[in-house]
Coordinates of C-alpha atoms and ligand atoms in Angstrom, one line a residue:
X1 CA 0.0 0.0 0.0
X2 CA 3.0 2.2 -0.1
X3 CA 2.8 5.0 -2.6
X4 CA 5.2 5.6 -5.4
X5 CA 8.5 6.7 -3.8
X6 CA 9.9 10.1 -4.8
X7 CA 13.5 10.0 -5.9
X8 CA 16.3 11.5 -3.8
X9 CA 16.5 14.4 -6.2
X10 CA 12.8 15.0 -6.0
X11 CA 12.9 14.9 -2.2
X12 CA 15.7 17.3 -2.2
X13 CA 13.8 19.7 -4.5
X14 CA 10.7 19.4 -2.3
X15 CA 12.8 20.1 0.8
X16 CA 14.2 23.2 -0.9
X17 CA 10.7 24.4 -1.8
X18 CA 9.4 23.9 1.7
X19 CA 12.3 25.8 3.1
X20 CA 11.7 28.7 0.7
X21 CA 8.1 28.8 1.7
X22 CA 8.9 28.7 5.4
X23 CA 11.3 31.7 5.1
X24 CA 8.3 33.7 3.7
X25 CA 5.5 32.3 5.8
X26 CA 7.1 33.1 9.1
X27 CA 5.9 36.7 8.4
X28 CA 2.4 35.8 7.3
X29 CA -0.6 37.5 8.9
X30 CA -2.6 35.5 11.4
X31 CA -5.5 35.3 8.9
X32 CA -3.3 33.9 6.1
X33 CA -1.7 31.4 8.5
X34 CA -5.2 30.3 9.7
X35 CA -6.3 29.8 6.1
X36 CA -3.2 27.7 5.3
X37 CA -3.8 25.6 8.4
X38 CA -7.4 25.0 7.6
X39 CA -6.5 23.9 4.1
X40 CA -4.0 21.4 5.5
X41 CA -6.3 20.2 8.2
X42 CA -9.2 19.7 5.8
X43 CA -7.0 17.3 3.7
X44 CA -5.9 15.5 6.7
X45 CA -9.3 15.0 8.2
X46 CA -10.8 13.7 5.0
X47 CA -7.9 11.4 4.5
X48 CA -8.1 10.1 8.0
X49 CA -11.8 9.3 7.9
X50 CA -11.5 7.6 4.5
X51 CA -8.4 5.4 5.2
X52 CA -7.9 5.0 8.9
X53 CA -10.3 2.8 10.9
X54 CA -9.6 4.6 14.1
X55 CA -11.0 7.8 12.7
X56 CA -14.1 6.3 11.0
X57 CA -16.5 8.1 13.4
X58 CA -14.2 10.1 15.6
X59 CA -14.3 13.2 13.5
X60 CA -18.1 13.3 13.1
X61 CA -18.6 16.5 15.2
X62 CA -16.4 18.5 12.8
X63 CA -16.5 16.6 9.5
X64 CA -20.0 16.3 7.9
X65 CA -21.0 13.3 5.7
X66 CA -20.7 15.7 2.8
X67 CA -17.1 16.4 3.7
X68 CA -17.9 19.9 4.9
X69 CA -16.0 21.1 8.0
X70 CA -17.5 23.0 10.9
X71 CA -14.4 24.6 12.5
X72 CA -16.4 26.0 15.4
X73 CA -16.7 22.4 16.7
X74 CA -13.0 21.6 16.4
X75 CA -12.7 21.2 20.2
X76 CA -15.2 18.4 20.2
X77 CA -12.8 16.1 18.5
X78 CA -11.6 13.9 21.4
X79 CA -7.9 14.3 22.3
X80 CA -5.7 11.4 21.4
X81 CA -3.6 10.1 24.3
X82 CA -0.3 8.3 24.6
X83 CA -2.3 5.3 25.7
X84 CA -4.3 5.4 22.4
X85 CA -1.0 5.2 20.6
X86 CA 0.2 2.3 22.7
X87 CA -2.9 0.2 22.4
X88 CA -4.5 1.1 19.0
X89 CA -1.5 1.0 16.7
X90 CA -3.0 -1.2 14.0
X91 CA -6.3 0.7 13.9
X92 CA -4.4 4.0 13.5
X93 CA -2.5 3.0 10.3
X94 CA -3.7 4.5 7.0
X95 CA -4.7 2.0 4.3
X96 CA -3.6 4.3 1.6
X97 CA -1.1 7.2 1.8
X98 CA -1.6 10.0 -0.8
X99 CA 0.8 9.9 -3.7
X100 CA 4.2 11.5 -3.2
X101 CA 4.1 11.3 0.6
X102 CA 7.0 8.9 0.5
X103 CA 8.3 5.9 2.3
X104 CA 6.9 5.0 5.6
X105 CA 9.2 4.6 8.6
X106 CA 8.6 3.7 12.2
X107 CA 9.9 5.7 15.1
X108 CA 10.1 4.5 18.7
X109 CA 10.1 6.8 21.6
X110 CA 12.5 6.0 24.4
X111 CA 9.8 5.3 26.9
X112 CA 11.2 7.3 29.7
X113 CA 7.7 7.5 31.1
X114 CA 7.0 3.8 30.8
X115 CA 6.0 1.8 27.8
X116 CA 7.6 2.9 24.5
X117 CA 5.4 4.4 21.8
X118 CA 5.8 3.3 18.2
X119 CA 4.4 5.5 15.4
X120 CA 4.5 5.4 11.6
X121 CA 5.7 8.4 9.7
X122 CA 6.0 9.1 6.0
X123 CA 9.0 10.7 4.5
X124 CA 7.2 13.9 3.7
X125 CA 6.8 14.6 7.4
X126 CA 10.5 14.2 8.0
X127 CA 11.3 16.4 5.1
X128 CA 9.0 19.1 6.3
X129 CA 10.6 19.0 9.8
X130 CA 14.0 19.2 8.3
X131 CA 13.0 22.3 6.4
X132 CA 11.8 23.9 9.6
X133 CA 15.1 23.0 11.3
X134 CA 16.9 24.8 8.4
X135 CA 14.9 27.9 9.0
X136 CA 15.8 27.8 12.7
X137 CA 19.5 27.3 11.9
X138 CA 19.1 30.5 9.8
X139 CA 17.7 32.4 12.7
X140 CA 20.6 31.5 14.9
X141 CA 23.4 31.6 12.3
X142 CA 24.3 27.9 12.6
X143 CA 26.7 27.0 9.8
X144 CA 26.5 23.3 8.8
X145 CA 30.0 23.6 7.2
X146 CA 31.3 23.6 10.8
X147 CA 31.8 20.6 13.1
X148 CA 29.1 19.3 15.4
X149 CA 29.4 16.7 18.2
X150 CA 26.2 15.0 19.4
X151 CA 26.4 13.1 22.6
X152 CA 23.5 10.7 22.3
X153 CA 22.4 7.2 21.4
X154 CA 21.5 4.1 23.4
X155 CA 23.1 1.4 21.2
X156 CA 26.6 0.7 22.6
X157 CA 27.7 -0.6 19.2
X158 CA 26.9 2.7 17.4
X159 CA 28.9 5.8 17.9
X160 CA 31.2 4.2 20.5
X161 CA 34.2 5.9 22.0
X162 CA 36.9 6.6 20.9
X163 CA 35.9 7.1 17.2
X164 CA 32.2 7.9 17.4
X165 CA 30.1 7.8 14.3
X166 CA 30.9 10.3 11.5
X167 CA 28.2 11.9 9.4
X168 CA 29.5 14.1 6.5
X169 CA 27.7 16.3 5.6
X170 CA 25.3 17.0 8.4
X171 CA 22.4 19.4 8.8
X172 CA 19.3 20.1 6.6
X173 CA 20.2 19.7 2.9
X174 CA 18.8 23.2 2.0
X175 CA 21.7 24.7 4.0
X176 CA 24.5 22.6 2.5
X177 CA 25.8 25.1 0.0
X178 CA 29.4 25.1 1.0
X179 CA 32.0 22.6 2.0
X180 CA 30.5 19.6 3.8
X181 CA 30.6 19.8 7.6
X182 CA 31.2 16.9 10.0
X183 CA 29.0 15.6 12.7
X184 CA 30.3 13.1 15.2
X185 CA 27.9 11.1 17.3
X186 CA 29.2 9.7 20.6
X187 CA 26.9 7.3 22.4
X188 CA 25.7 7.5 26.0
X189 CA 27.8 4.6 27.1
X190 CA 30.8 7.0 27.0
X191 CA 31.9 8.2 30.4
X192 CA 32.2 11.9 31.1
X193 CA 36.0 11.7 30.9
X194 CA 35.8 10.0 27.5
X195 CA 33.2 12.4 26.3
X196 CA 35.3 15.4 27.2
X197 CA 38.4 13.9 25.6
X198 CA 36.3 13.3 22.5
X199 CA 35.1 16.9 22.4
X200 CA 38.7 18.2 22.9
X201 CA 39.9 16.1 20.0
X202 CA 37.0 16.8 17.6
X203 CA 36.9 20.6 18.4
X204 CA 33.2 21.1 17.5
X205 CA 31.5 24.5 17.0
X206 CA 28.3 23.0 18.1
X207 CA 27.5 20.5 20.9
X208 CA 24.2 18.8 21.2
X209 CA 22.8 16.2 23.7
X210 CA 20.4 15.7 26.6
X211 CA 20.3 18.6 29.0
X212 CA 21.3 16.6 32.0
X213 CA 24.2 14.8 30.2
X214 CA 25.6 18.1 28.9
X215 CA 25.2 19.6 32.4
X216 CA 27.4 16.7 33.8
X217 CA 30.0 17.5 31.2
X218 CA 29.8 21.3 31.9
X219 CA 30.4 20.7 35.7
X220 CA 33.4 18.5 34.9
X221 CA 34.9 21.2 32.6
X222 CA 34.6 23.8 35.4
X223 CA 35.9 21.4 38.1
X224 CA 39.0 20.6 36.1
X225 CA 39.5 24.0 34.7
X226 CA 39.5 22.7 31.1
X227 CA 39.6 25.1 28.2
X228 CA 36.9 23.9 25.8
X229 CA 35.2 26.6 23.7
X230 CA 32.0 25.8 21.9
X231 CA 30.0 28.3 20.0
X232 CA 26.6 27.0 20.7
X233 CA 24.9 24.3 22.8
X234 CA 21.9 22.6 21.1
X235 CA 20.2 20.8 24.0
X236 CA 17.2 18.5 23.9
X237 CA 15.1 16.2 26.0
X238 CA 13.9 18.6 28.7
X239 CA 13.4 22.3 29.3
X240 CA 16.6 24.4 29.9
X241 CA 16.4 26.6 33.0
X242 CA 18.2 30.0 33.2
X243 CA 20.7 28.3 35.6
X244 CA 21.6 25.7 33.0
X245 CA 22.1 28.3 30.3
X246 CA 24.5 30.1 32.6
X247 CA 26.3 26.9 33.3
X248 CA 26.8 26.2 29.6
X249 CA 28.0 29.8 29.1
X250 CA 30.5 29.5 32.1
X251 CA 31.8 26.1 31.0
X252 CA 32.0 26.4 27.2
X253 CA 31.5 30.1 26.5
X254 CA 28.5 29.0 24.6
X255 CA 25.1 30.3 23.9
X256 CA 22.2 27.9 24.3
X257 CA 19.7 27.3 21.5
X258 CA 17.0 24.9 22.6
X259 CA 14.2 23.4 20.5
X260 CA 11.0 21.5 21.3
X261 CA 10.3 18.2 19.6
X262 CA 9.1 14.6 20.1
X263 CA 9.6 11.3 18.3
X264 CA 5.9 11.3 17.2
X265 CA 5.7 14.8 15.8
X266 CA 9.3 15.8 15.0
X267 CA 10.2 19.5 15.5
X268 CA 7.4 21.4 17.1
X269 CA 9.0 24.8 18.0
X270 CA 12.4 26.5 17.9
X271 CA 13.9 29.1 20.1
X272 CA 13.4 32.7 19.0
X273 CA 16.7 34.4 18.2
X274 CA 15.8 37.5 20.1
X275 CA 13.4 36.6 22.9
X276 CA 13.4 33.9 25.6
X277 CA 10.6 31.8 24.1
X278 CA 9.8 29.4 21.2
X279 CA 8.2 29.9 17.8
X280 CA 5.8 27.1 16.7
X281 CA 6.3 25.6 13.2
X282 CA 2.7 26.6 12.5
X283 CA 2.9 25.8 8.8
X284 CA 3.5 22.1 9.6
X285 CA 1.2 21.5 12.5
X286 CA -1.5 22.9 14.6
X287 CA -0.4 23.4 18.2
X288 CA -3.1 24.0 20.8
X289 CA -2.6 24.7 24.5
X290 CA -5.8 23.7 26.3
X291 CA -7.2 23.9 29.8
X292 CA -8.9 21.2 31.7
X293 CA -12.2 22.0 29.8
X294 CA -10.5 21.2 26.5
X295 CA -10.8 24.8 25.4
X296 CA -7.8 27.1 24.6
X297 CA -6.1 28.2 27.8
X298 CA -5.8 31.9 28.3
X299 CA -2.6 33.5 27.1
X300 CA 0.2 33.0 29.5
X301 CA -1.8 30.3 31.4
X302 CA -0.3 26.7 31.5
X303 CA -2.3 24.1 29.6
X304 CA -1.9 20.7 27.9
X305 CA -0.1 20.7 24.6
X306 CA -2.3 19.2 21.8
X307 CA -0.7 18.7 18.4
X308 CA -2.0 17.9 14.9
X309 CA 0.9 17.4 12.4
X310 CA -0.3 18.1 8.9
X311 CA 2.0 15.9 6.8
X312 CA 2.0 12.6 8.6
X313 CA -0.6 10.7 6.5
X314 CA 0.7 7.2 7.3
X315 CA -0.6 7.5 10.9
X316 CA -2.5 10.7 11.3
X317 CA -2.3 12.2 14.8
X318 CA -5.4 14.4 15.2
X319 CA -5.4 16.4 18.4
X320 CA -2.6 14.4 20.0
X321 CA -2.1 15.2 23.7
X322 CA 1.6 14.8 23.7
X323 CA 1.9 14.8 27.5
X324 CA 3.6 18.2 28.0
X325 CA 2.4 21.3 29.8
X326 CA 3.2 24.7 28.2
X327 CA 2.0 28.3 28.0
X328 CA 0.9 29.9 24.7
X329 CA 1.5 33.7 24.4
X330 CA -0.1 34.9 21.2
X331 CA 2.0 35.7 18.1
X332 CA 3.6 39.0 18.8
X333 CA 7.4 39.0 19.0
X334 CA 10.0 41.7 18.7
X335 CA 11.9 39.6 16.2
X336 CA 9.0 40.4 13.7
X337 CA 8.0 36.8 13.1
X338 CA 4.3 36.1 13.4
X339 CA 4.6 32.4 14.3
X340 CA 2.7 31.5 17.5
X341 CA 4.8 31.8 20.6
X342 CA 5.2 29.1 23.3
X343 CA 6.5 30.6 26.5
X344 CA 7.5 28.1 29.1
X345 CA 7.4 24.4 28.3
X346 CA 6.9 23.2 31.8
X347 CA 7.2 19.5 31.6
X348 CA 5.5 16.2 31.3
X349 CA 2.1 15.5 32.6
X350 CA 3.4 12.0 33.4
X351 CA 5.9 13.5 35.8
X352 CA 3.3 15.4 37.8
X353 CA 3.4 14.6 41.5
X354 CA 0.5 13.9 43.7
X355 CA 0.1 15.9 46.8
X356 CA -0.6 14.1 50.1
X357 CA -4.2 15.5 49.7
X358 CA -4.5 13.9 46.3
X359 CA -4.2 16.9 44.0
X360 CA -1.8 16.7 41.1
X361 CA 1.0 19.2 40.9
X362 CA 3.9 20.0 38.5
X363 CA 6.9 20.6 40.7
X364 CA 9.2 23.4 39.7
X365 CA 12.2 23.9 42.0
X366 CA 13.9 27.3 41.9
X367 CA 17.3 27.6 40.4
X368 CA 18.4 29.7 43.5
X369 CA 17.5 27.0 45.9
X370 CA 19.4 24.4 43.9
X371 CA 22.5 26.7 43.7
X372 CA 22.3 27.4 47.5
X373 CA 22.4 23.7 48.2
X374 CA 25.3 23.4 45.8
X375 CA 23.6 20.6 43.8
X376 CA 25.3 20.2 40.4
X377 CA 23.1 17.5 38.9
X378 CA 19.8 16.6 40.5
X379 CA 16.5 14.8 40.3
X380 CA 13.5 15.1 42.5
X381 CA 11.4 11.9 42.8
X382 CA 8.1 11.1 44.5
X383 CA 8.7 7.7 46.0
X384 CA 5.6 7.4 48.2
X385 CA 2.4 9.4 48.6
X386 CA 4.0 11.5 51.4
X387 CA 7.7 11.1 50.6
X388 CA 10.0 12.8 48.1
X389 CA 13.6 11.9 47.4
X390 CA 16.1 14.5 46.2
X391 CA 19.0 12.8 44.4
X392 CA 22.0 14.9 43.6
X393 CA 25.6 15.3 42.9
X394 CA 27.0 17.7 45.6
X395 CA 29.3 20.5 44.6
X396 CA 32.5 21.5 46.3
X397 CA 30.8 23.4 49.0
X398 CA 28.3 21.4 51.2
X399 CA 24.9 23.1 51.3
X400 CA 22.2 23.0 53.9
X401 CA 19.9 20.1 53.3
X402 CA 17.5 21.0 56.1
X403 CA 17.0 24.4 54.8
X404 CA 16.5 23.1 51.3
X405 CA 13.9 20.6 52.6
X406 CA 12.0 23.4 54.3
X407 CA 11.9 25.4 51.1
X408 CA 10.6 22.3 49.2
X409 CA 7.9 21.7 51.7
X410 CA 6.9 25.3 51.7
X411 CA 6.6 25.2 47.9
X412 CA 4.9 21.8 47.5
X413 CA 3.2 20.6 50.7
X414 CA 4.1 20.7 54.4
X415 CA 3.2 17.0 54.9
X416 CA 5.9 15.8 52.5
X417 CA 8.9 14.0 54.1
X418 CA 12.1 14.8 52.2
X419 CA 15.0 12.4 51.9
X420 CA 18.3 13.1 50.3
X421 CA 20.5 10.8 48.3
X422 CA 24.0 11.9 47.3
X423 CA 25.2 10.5 44.0
X424 CA 28.3 10.6 41.8
X425 CA 28.1 12.1 38.3
X426 CA 28.6 8.6 36.9
X427 CA 25.2 7.6 38.5
X428 CA 23.6 9.9 36.0
X429 CA 24.4 7.6 33.0
X430 CA 21.1 5.8 33.3
X431 CA 18.3 7.3 31.2
X432 CA 15.7 7.6 34.0
X433 CA 18.1 9.9 35.8
X434 CA 17.9 12.4 32.9
X435 CA 14.4 13.3 34.0
X436 CA 14.5 16.1 36.6
X437 CA 11.1 15.3 38.1
X438 CA 10.1 11.7 38.4
X439 CA 7.0 10.3 39.9
X440 CA 7.6 6.7 41.0
X441 CA 4.1 6.1 42.5
X442 CA 2.4 3.1 41.0
Ligands
ZN501 ZN1 10.7 35.9 17.9

């Protein structure tokens, strides 16, 4: 049931066209963007109902039998959950992808929150995401002719120390106009010592990886007084706090350029080059931030992120509740772009804690408290209904745990008992430890 495959040259041409469009459309008026989105959504909805069993009746509130769409009832489409993706995989596959949408690949999320999620994606969706990445690299002046080290990868056979895995060229094809640049991947089995030796040897301009892993490296650089200069840090996997940005600047002399993405939806939003927030790739997906009533949350108010990617026709995700909490803040930005703004991306719903009185809460420790304790790398886990455990790598100077515990209780709930567990940097090799807030309740 796969459609005719576009050739490599054709894919490259399409990527270039999309990139050209994105450089224009980032300045579109809100009306023009809304019209574009509705056009894309209309195709997706009709395709989903016609070819995907899961959507046979699910879209009825919005999509009439005659194919007409009632946009006022958009919010009546039930949100799709991670559990739906885990249990209804077969029913969610399209029986017929539109021509030209390309080869279908499977992606598997890491499953840091439990069971992994497998989704199917067609090549067009990946191509579109790559075009949006090219646009963001433009914003930040990232030059793909220069060297990039990426510290990531679970497979100990791929990208192993000391050689790593070389990609040449790297980066979105639309930007590869000069000499090919090199990217070296180093997998997560490498120790911090090995990773730093690798970085010193490869001398990258750009360093990417999970936020916590890069933080471990940054603390090591400072502790040992190493002179490693990197132009930019491209972190992923979790939000980057102001303290972490400062850490990367102190350790590497680097600016930090985060993006927001998931395995199921690819790149969702990229950091604005002028302001401390993200711009949504609105040409490629509809991103909603909704309150508990399923309606759009007020500007600046946290809500659940619900995403509808336009180009994934192999397994359409319509109103997918990705599991993150974020705040939407309109589409005004001093950089002049009109793409919707996401302010804070606060974290995963799955990592919410439960207060002793039963209410859910998204914990958010202040950078100042962590600094005062002298914790370099840390994780807060809820291990029982009334008990939290703060796991951390202590810095040179011992902080006051009692005082920190009092602050946590004041912020979260007075009935919590707080335990401390001191760890070594090397304990943070394990993937679960990369999650800053972890709920371990059954
Ligand atoms: Zn901006």
